[in-house]
Short mmCIF file of C-alpha atoms in Angstrom, two decimals:
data_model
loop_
_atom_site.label_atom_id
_atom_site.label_comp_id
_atom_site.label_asym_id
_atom_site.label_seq_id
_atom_site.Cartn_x
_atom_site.Cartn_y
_atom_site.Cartn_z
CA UNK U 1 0.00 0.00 0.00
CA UNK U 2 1.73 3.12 -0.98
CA UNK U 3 0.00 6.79 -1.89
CA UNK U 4 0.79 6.71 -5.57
CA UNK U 5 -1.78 10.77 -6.36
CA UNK U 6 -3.06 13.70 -4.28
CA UNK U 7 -5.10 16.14 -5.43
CA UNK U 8 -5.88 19.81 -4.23
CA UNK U 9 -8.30 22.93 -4.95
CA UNK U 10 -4.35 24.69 -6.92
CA UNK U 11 -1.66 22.74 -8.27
CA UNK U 12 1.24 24.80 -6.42
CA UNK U 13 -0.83 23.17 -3.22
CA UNK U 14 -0.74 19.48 -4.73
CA UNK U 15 2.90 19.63 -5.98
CA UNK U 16 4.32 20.59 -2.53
CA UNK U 17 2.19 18.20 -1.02
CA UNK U 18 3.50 15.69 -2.97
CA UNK U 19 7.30 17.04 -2.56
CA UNK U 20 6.81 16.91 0.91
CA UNK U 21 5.56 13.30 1.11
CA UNK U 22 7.66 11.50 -1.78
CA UNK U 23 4.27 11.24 -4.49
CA UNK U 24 5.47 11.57 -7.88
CA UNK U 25 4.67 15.68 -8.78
CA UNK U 26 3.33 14.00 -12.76
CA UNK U 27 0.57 12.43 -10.15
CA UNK U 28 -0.48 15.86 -8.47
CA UNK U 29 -3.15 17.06 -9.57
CA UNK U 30 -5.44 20.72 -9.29
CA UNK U 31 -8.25 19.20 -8.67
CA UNK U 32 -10.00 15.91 -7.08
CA UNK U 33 -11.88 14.70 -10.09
CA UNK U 34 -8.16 14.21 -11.66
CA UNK U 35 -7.83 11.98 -9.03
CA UNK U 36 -10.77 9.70 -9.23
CA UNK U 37 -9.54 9.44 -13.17
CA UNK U 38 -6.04 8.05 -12.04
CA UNK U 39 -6.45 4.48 -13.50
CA UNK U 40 -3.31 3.66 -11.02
CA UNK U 41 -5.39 4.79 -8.08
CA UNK U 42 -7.09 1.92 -6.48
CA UNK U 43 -8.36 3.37 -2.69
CA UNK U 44 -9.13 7.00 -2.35
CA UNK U 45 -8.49 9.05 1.19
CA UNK U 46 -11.35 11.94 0.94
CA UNK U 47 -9.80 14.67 3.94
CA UNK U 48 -11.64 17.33 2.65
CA UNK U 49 -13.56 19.99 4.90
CA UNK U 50 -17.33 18.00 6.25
CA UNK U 51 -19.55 19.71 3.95
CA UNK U 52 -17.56 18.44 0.76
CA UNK U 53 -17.45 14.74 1.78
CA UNK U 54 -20.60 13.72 0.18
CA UNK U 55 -19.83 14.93 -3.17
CA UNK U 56 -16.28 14.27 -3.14
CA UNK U 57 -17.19 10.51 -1.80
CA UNK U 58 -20.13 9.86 -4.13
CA UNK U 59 -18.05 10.93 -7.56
CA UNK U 60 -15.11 8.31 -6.15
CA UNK U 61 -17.48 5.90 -5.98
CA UNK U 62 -19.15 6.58 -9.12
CA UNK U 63 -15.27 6.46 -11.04
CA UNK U 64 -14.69 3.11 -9.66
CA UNK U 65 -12.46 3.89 -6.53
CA UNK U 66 -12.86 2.48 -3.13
CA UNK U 67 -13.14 5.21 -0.27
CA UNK U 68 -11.78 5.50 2.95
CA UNK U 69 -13.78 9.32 4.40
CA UNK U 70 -12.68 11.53 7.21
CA UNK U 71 -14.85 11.65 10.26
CA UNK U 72 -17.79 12.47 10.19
CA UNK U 73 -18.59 11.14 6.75
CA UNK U 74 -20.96 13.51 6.09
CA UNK U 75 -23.18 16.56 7.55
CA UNK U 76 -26.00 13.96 8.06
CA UNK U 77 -27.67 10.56 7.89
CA UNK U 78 -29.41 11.66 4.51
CA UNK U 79 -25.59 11.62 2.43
CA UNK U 80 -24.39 8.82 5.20
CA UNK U 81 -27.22 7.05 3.36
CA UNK U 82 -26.17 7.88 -0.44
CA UNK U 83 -22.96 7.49 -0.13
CA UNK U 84 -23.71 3.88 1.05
CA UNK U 85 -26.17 3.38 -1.61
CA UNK U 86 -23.47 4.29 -4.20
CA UNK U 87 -20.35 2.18 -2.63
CA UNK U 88 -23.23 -0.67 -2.93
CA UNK U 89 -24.13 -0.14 -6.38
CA UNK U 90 -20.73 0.05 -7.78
CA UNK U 91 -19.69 -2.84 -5.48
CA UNK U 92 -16.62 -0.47 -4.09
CA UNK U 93 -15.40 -0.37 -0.10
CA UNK U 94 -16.50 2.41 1.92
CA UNK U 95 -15.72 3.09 5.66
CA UNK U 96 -15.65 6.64 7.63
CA UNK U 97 -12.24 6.82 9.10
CA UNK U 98 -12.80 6.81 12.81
CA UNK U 99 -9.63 5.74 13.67
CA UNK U 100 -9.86 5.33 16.78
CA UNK U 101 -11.71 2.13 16.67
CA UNK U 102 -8.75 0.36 14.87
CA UNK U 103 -6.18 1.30 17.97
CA UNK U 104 -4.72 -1.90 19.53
CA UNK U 105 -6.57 -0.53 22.61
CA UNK U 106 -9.88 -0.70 21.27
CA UNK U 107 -9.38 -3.78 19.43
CA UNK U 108 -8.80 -5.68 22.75
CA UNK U 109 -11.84 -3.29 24.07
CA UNK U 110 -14.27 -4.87 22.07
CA UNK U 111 -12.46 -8.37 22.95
CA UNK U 112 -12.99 -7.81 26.60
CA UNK U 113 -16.66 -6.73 26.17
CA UNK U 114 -17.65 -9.09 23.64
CA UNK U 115 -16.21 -12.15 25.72
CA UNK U 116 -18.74 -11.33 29.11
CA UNK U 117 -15.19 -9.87 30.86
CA UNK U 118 -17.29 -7.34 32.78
CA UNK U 119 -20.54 -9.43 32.31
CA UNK U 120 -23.64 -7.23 30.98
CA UNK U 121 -22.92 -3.77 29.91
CA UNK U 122 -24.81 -1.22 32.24
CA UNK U 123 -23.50 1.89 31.40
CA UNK U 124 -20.49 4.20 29.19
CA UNK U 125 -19.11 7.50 29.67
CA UNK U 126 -17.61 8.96 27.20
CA UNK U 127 -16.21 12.80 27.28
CA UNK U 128 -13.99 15.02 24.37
CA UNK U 129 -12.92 17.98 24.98
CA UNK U 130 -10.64 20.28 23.72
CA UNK U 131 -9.48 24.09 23.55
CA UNK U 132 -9.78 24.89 19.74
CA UNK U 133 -8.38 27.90 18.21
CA UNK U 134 -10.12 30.93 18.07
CA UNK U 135 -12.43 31.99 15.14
CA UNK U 136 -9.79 34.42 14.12
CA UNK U 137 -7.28 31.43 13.99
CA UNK U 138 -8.62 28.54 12.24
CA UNK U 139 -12.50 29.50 11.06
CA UNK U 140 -13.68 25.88 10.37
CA UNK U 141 -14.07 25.49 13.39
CA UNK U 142 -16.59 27.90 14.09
CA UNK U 143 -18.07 28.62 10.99
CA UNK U 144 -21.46 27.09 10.40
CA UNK U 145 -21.31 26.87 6.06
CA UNK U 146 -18.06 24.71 6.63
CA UNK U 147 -19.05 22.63 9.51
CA UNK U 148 -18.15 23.55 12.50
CA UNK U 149 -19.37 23.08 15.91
CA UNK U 150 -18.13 20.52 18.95
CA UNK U 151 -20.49 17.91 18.07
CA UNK U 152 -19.46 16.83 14.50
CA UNK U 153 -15.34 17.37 14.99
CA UNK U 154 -15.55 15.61 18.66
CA UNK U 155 -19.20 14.54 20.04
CA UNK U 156 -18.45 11.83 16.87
CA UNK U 157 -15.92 10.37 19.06
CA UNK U 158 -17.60 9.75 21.85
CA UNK U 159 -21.27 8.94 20.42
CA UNK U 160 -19.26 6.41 17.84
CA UNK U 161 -18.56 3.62 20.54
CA UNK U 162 -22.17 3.39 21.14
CA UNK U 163 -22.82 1.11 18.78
CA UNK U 164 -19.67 -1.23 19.61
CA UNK U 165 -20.79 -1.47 22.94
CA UNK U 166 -24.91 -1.53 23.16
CA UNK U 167 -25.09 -3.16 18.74
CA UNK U 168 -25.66 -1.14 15.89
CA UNK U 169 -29.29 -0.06 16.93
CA UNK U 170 -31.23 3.13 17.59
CA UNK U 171 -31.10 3.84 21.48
CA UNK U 172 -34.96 4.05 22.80
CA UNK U 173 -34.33 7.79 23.90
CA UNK U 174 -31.66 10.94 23.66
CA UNK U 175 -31.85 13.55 25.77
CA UNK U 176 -29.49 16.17 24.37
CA UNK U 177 -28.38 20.06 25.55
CA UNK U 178 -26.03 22.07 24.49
CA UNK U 179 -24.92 25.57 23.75
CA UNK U 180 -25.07 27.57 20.66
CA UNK U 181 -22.73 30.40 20.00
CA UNK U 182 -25.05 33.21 19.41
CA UNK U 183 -22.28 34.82 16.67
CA UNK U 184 -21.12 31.49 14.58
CA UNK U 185 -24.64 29.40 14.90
CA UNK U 186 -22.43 26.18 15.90
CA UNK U 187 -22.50 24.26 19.40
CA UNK U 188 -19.38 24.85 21.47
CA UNK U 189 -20.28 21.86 24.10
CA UNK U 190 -22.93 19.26 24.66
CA UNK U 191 -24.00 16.90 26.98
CA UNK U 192 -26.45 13.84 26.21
CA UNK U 193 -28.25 10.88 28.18
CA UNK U 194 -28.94 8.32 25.31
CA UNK U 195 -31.24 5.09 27.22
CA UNK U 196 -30.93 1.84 25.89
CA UNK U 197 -33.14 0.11 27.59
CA UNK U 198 -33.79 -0.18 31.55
CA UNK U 199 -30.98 -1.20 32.73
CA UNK U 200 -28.93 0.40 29.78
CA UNK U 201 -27.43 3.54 29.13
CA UNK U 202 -24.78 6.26 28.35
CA UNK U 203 -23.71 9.84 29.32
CA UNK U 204 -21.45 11.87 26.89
CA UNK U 205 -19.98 15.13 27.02
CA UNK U 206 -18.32 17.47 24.10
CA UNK U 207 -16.81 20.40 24.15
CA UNK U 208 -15.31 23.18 22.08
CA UNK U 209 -13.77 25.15 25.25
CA UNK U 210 -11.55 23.64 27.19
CA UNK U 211 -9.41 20.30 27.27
CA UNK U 212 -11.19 17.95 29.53
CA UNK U 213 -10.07 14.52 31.31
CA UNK U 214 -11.37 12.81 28.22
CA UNK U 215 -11.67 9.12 29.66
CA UNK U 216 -14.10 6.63 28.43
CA UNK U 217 -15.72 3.99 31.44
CA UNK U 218 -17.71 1.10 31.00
CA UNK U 219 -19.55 -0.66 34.02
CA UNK U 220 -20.63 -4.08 33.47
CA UNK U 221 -22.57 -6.64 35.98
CA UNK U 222 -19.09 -8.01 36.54
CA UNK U 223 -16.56 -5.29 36.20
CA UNK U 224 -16.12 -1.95 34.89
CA UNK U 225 -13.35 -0.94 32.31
CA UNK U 226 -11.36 2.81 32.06
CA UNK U 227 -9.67 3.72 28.83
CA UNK U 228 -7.51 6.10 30.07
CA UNK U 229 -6.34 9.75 28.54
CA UNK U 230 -6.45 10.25 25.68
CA UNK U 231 -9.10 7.88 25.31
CA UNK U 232 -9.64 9.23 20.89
CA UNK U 233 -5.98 7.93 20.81
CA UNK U 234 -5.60 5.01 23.41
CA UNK U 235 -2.76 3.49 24.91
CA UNK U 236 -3.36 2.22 27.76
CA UNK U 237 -6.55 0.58 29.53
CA UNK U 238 -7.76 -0.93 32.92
CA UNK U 239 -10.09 -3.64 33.62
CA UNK U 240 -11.31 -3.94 37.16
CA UNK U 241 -13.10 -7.22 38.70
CA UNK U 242 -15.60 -6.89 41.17
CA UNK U 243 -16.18 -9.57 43.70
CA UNK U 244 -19.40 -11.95 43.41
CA UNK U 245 -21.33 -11.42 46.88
CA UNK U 246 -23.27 -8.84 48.39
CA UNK U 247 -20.02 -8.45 50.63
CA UNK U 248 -17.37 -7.89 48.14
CA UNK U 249 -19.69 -6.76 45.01
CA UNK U 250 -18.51 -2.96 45.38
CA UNK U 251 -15.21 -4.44 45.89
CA UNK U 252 -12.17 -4.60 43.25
CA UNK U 253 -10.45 -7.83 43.68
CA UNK U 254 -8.77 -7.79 40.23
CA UNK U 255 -7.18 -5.46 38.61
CA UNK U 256 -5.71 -5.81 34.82
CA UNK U 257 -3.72 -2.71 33.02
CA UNK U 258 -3.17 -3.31 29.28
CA UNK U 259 -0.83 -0.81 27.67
CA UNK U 260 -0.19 -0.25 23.94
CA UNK U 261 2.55 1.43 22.38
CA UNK U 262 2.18 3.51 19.59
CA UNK U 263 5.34 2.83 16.76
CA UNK U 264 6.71 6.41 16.13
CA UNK U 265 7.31 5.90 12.37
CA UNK U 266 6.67 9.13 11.11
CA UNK U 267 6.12 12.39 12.17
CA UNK U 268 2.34 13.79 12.66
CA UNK U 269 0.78 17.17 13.28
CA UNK U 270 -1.00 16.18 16.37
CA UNK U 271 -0.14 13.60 19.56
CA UNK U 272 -1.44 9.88 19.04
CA UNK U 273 -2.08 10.78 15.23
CA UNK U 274 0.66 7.31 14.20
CA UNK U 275 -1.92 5.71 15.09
CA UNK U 276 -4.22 6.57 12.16
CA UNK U 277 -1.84 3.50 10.54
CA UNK U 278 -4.41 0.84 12.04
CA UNK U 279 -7.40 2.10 10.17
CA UNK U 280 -5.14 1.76 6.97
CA UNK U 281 -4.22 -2.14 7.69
CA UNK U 282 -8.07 -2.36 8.14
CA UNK U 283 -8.99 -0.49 4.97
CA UNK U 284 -5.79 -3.19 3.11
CA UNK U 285 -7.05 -6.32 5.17
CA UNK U 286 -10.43 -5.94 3.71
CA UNK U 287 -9.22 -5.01 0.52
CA UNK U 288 -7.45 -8.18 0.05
CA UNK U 289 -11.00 -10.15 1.21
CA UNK U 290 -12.82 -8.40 -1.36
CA UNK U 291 -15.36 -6.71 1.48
CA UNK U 292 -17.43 -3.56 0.65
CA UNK U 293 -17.36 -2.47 3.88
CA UNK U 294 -15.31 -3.34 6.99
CA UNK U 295 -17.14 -5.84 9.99
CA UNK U 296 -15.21 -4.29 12.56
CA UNK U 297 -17.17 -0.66 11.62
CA UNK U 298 -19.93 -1.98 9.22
CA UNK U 299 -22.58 0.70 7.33
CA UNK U 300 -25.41 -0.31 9.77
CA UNK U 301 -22.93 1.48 12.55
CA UNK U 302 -22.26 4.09 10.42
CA UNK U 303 -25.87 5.02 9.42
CA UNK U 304 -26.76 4.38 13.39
CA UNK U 305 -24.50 7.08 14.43
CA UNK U 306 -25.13 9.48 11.91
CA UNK U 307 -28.58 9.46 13.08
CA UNK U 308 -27.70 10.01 16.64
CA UNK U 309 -25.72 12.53 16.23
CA UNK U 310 -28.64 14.07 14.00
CA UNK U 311 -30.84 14.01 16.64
CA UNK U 312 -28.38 15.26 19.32
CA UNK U 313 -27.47 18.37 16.80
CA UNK U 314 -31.42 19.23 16.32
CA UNK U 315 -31.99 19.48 20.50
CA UNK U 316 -29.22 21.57 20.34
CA UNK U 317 -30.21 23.75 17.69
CA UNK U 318 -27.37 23.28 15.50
CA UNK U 319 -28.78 23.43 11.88
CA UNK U 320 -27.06 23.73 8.56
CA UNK U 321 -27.81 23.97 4.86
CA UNK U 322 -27.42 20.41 4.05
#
């Protein structure tokens, strides 16, 4: 797997782009339909701003190329939806890159809770927040016609393990609020109940701000589980046993620590960001299967938290144009 074309919105961007990363300059192109027409391009990484992923995605799709999309895959369930329909009616892969769910700490997450380690699942917490630039500073953030707002750059991580840990269905209610700024129209932090069932549910938290402890905890009937800071690029996690009697149920009498090193290969723009190489060997792995879409983050998950995060956005008040 090597990255063989890039495209950009100028060719001066796309030729020191390549330069930078060792692409051959013939393969940089000034725009991202040149791209899509590369007949050596086989897998296409759309890292666009939100409200371009659907059209950007959809035309891949449509010229033959699989698709691996930035988080969140699109502005809503509606082009979560098309873009599906299209990877299934040209038979190509397609998988939002949330990342995070390929870490060797979530892998053996979703080993632990799968396999009954912590018995039935009770209840998650998950929390993101960080101190993003000002408007002045980096405007996607907190402009509205590009996308911006807490909920789609960081609520996705946190309402994303929802369906790893409760299945790939609709919770039976969300109670969402939130904060709109009053000058960009986009939510600068969040909070949500989302009830599974009666003896099922989660708390998140998001948040535009200020960094927060950004830990994510699962209780089971057995045991509870911490993914420890930061928990959208995890290295390190700790299962904890209760005992089995009245006496000794509110007791830990195991305790497990799994850590996770990170291989410092190359040189990213943000802390934990090496780790975006897992979702690749996911994206290859099911490349050489021949699957459409990955079963470690199928479409069903993907359409199921598009939709929450739909709903969570309208109790805000968050709306946009798409």
């Amino acid at each position: 797997c090597k990255v063989v074309a890039c495209g950009a919105r100028s060719l001066d961007k796309s030729r020191r782009f390549a330069l930078k990363y060792n692409i051959p300059t013939a393969n940089a192109y000034d725009s991202y339909e040149a791209v899509y027409k590369d007949a050596n391009v086989d897998i296409v990484y759309v890292g666009t701003i939100h409200p371009s992923h659907y059209q950007s995605v959809v035309a891949a799709l449509n010229s033959g190329k699989h698709v691996l999309c930035e988080k969140p895959i699109g502005m809503n369930a509606r082009e979560c939806q098309e873009m599906i329909d299209a990877a299934y009616q040209n038979g190509k892969f397609l998988m939002e890159a949330m990342w995070t769910r390929f870490f060797p700490c979530y892998r053996k997450l979703r080993e632990l809770i799968h396999g009954g380690s912590i018995g039935d699942i009770v209840h998650y917490y998950g929390d993101f927040g960080a101190a993003m630039p000002s408007a002045e500073e980096a405007p996607r953030f907190w402009r509205n016609d590009l996308g911006g707002g807490g909920l789609l750059d960081l609520g996705c991580y946190v309402v994303n393990p929802l369906t790893m840990i409760f299945g790939p269905k609709m919770p039976r209610s969300i109670s969402c609020t939130g904060v709109v700024d009053p000058t960009h129209a986009v939510d600068t932090f969040a909070a949500a109940t989302v009830i599974y069932n009666d003896r099922q549910y989660a708390q998140l938290t998001s948040s535009m701000l200020r960094h927060t402890f950004e830990e994510t905890l699962i209780v089971g009937t057995k045991g509870k589980i911490r993914v420890h800071y930061p928990a959208h690029a995890p290295t390190k996690l700790t299962v904890y046993i209760f005992g089995e009697t009245p006496e000794t149920q509110r007791q830990v009498l195991n305790e497990q620590t799994f850590t996770f090193a990170v291989p410092q290969t190359y040189k990213t723009m943000f802390p934990g960001s090496e780790g975006m190489m897992y979702e690749v060997e996911e994206v290859v792995q099911c490349l050489d299967e021949e699957r459409t879409q990955s079963p470690n983050y199928t479409w069903h998950e993907m359409m199921t938290t598009m939709k929450m995060l739909d709903e969570m956005r309208r109790q805000v008040g968050v709306q946009y144009k798409q």
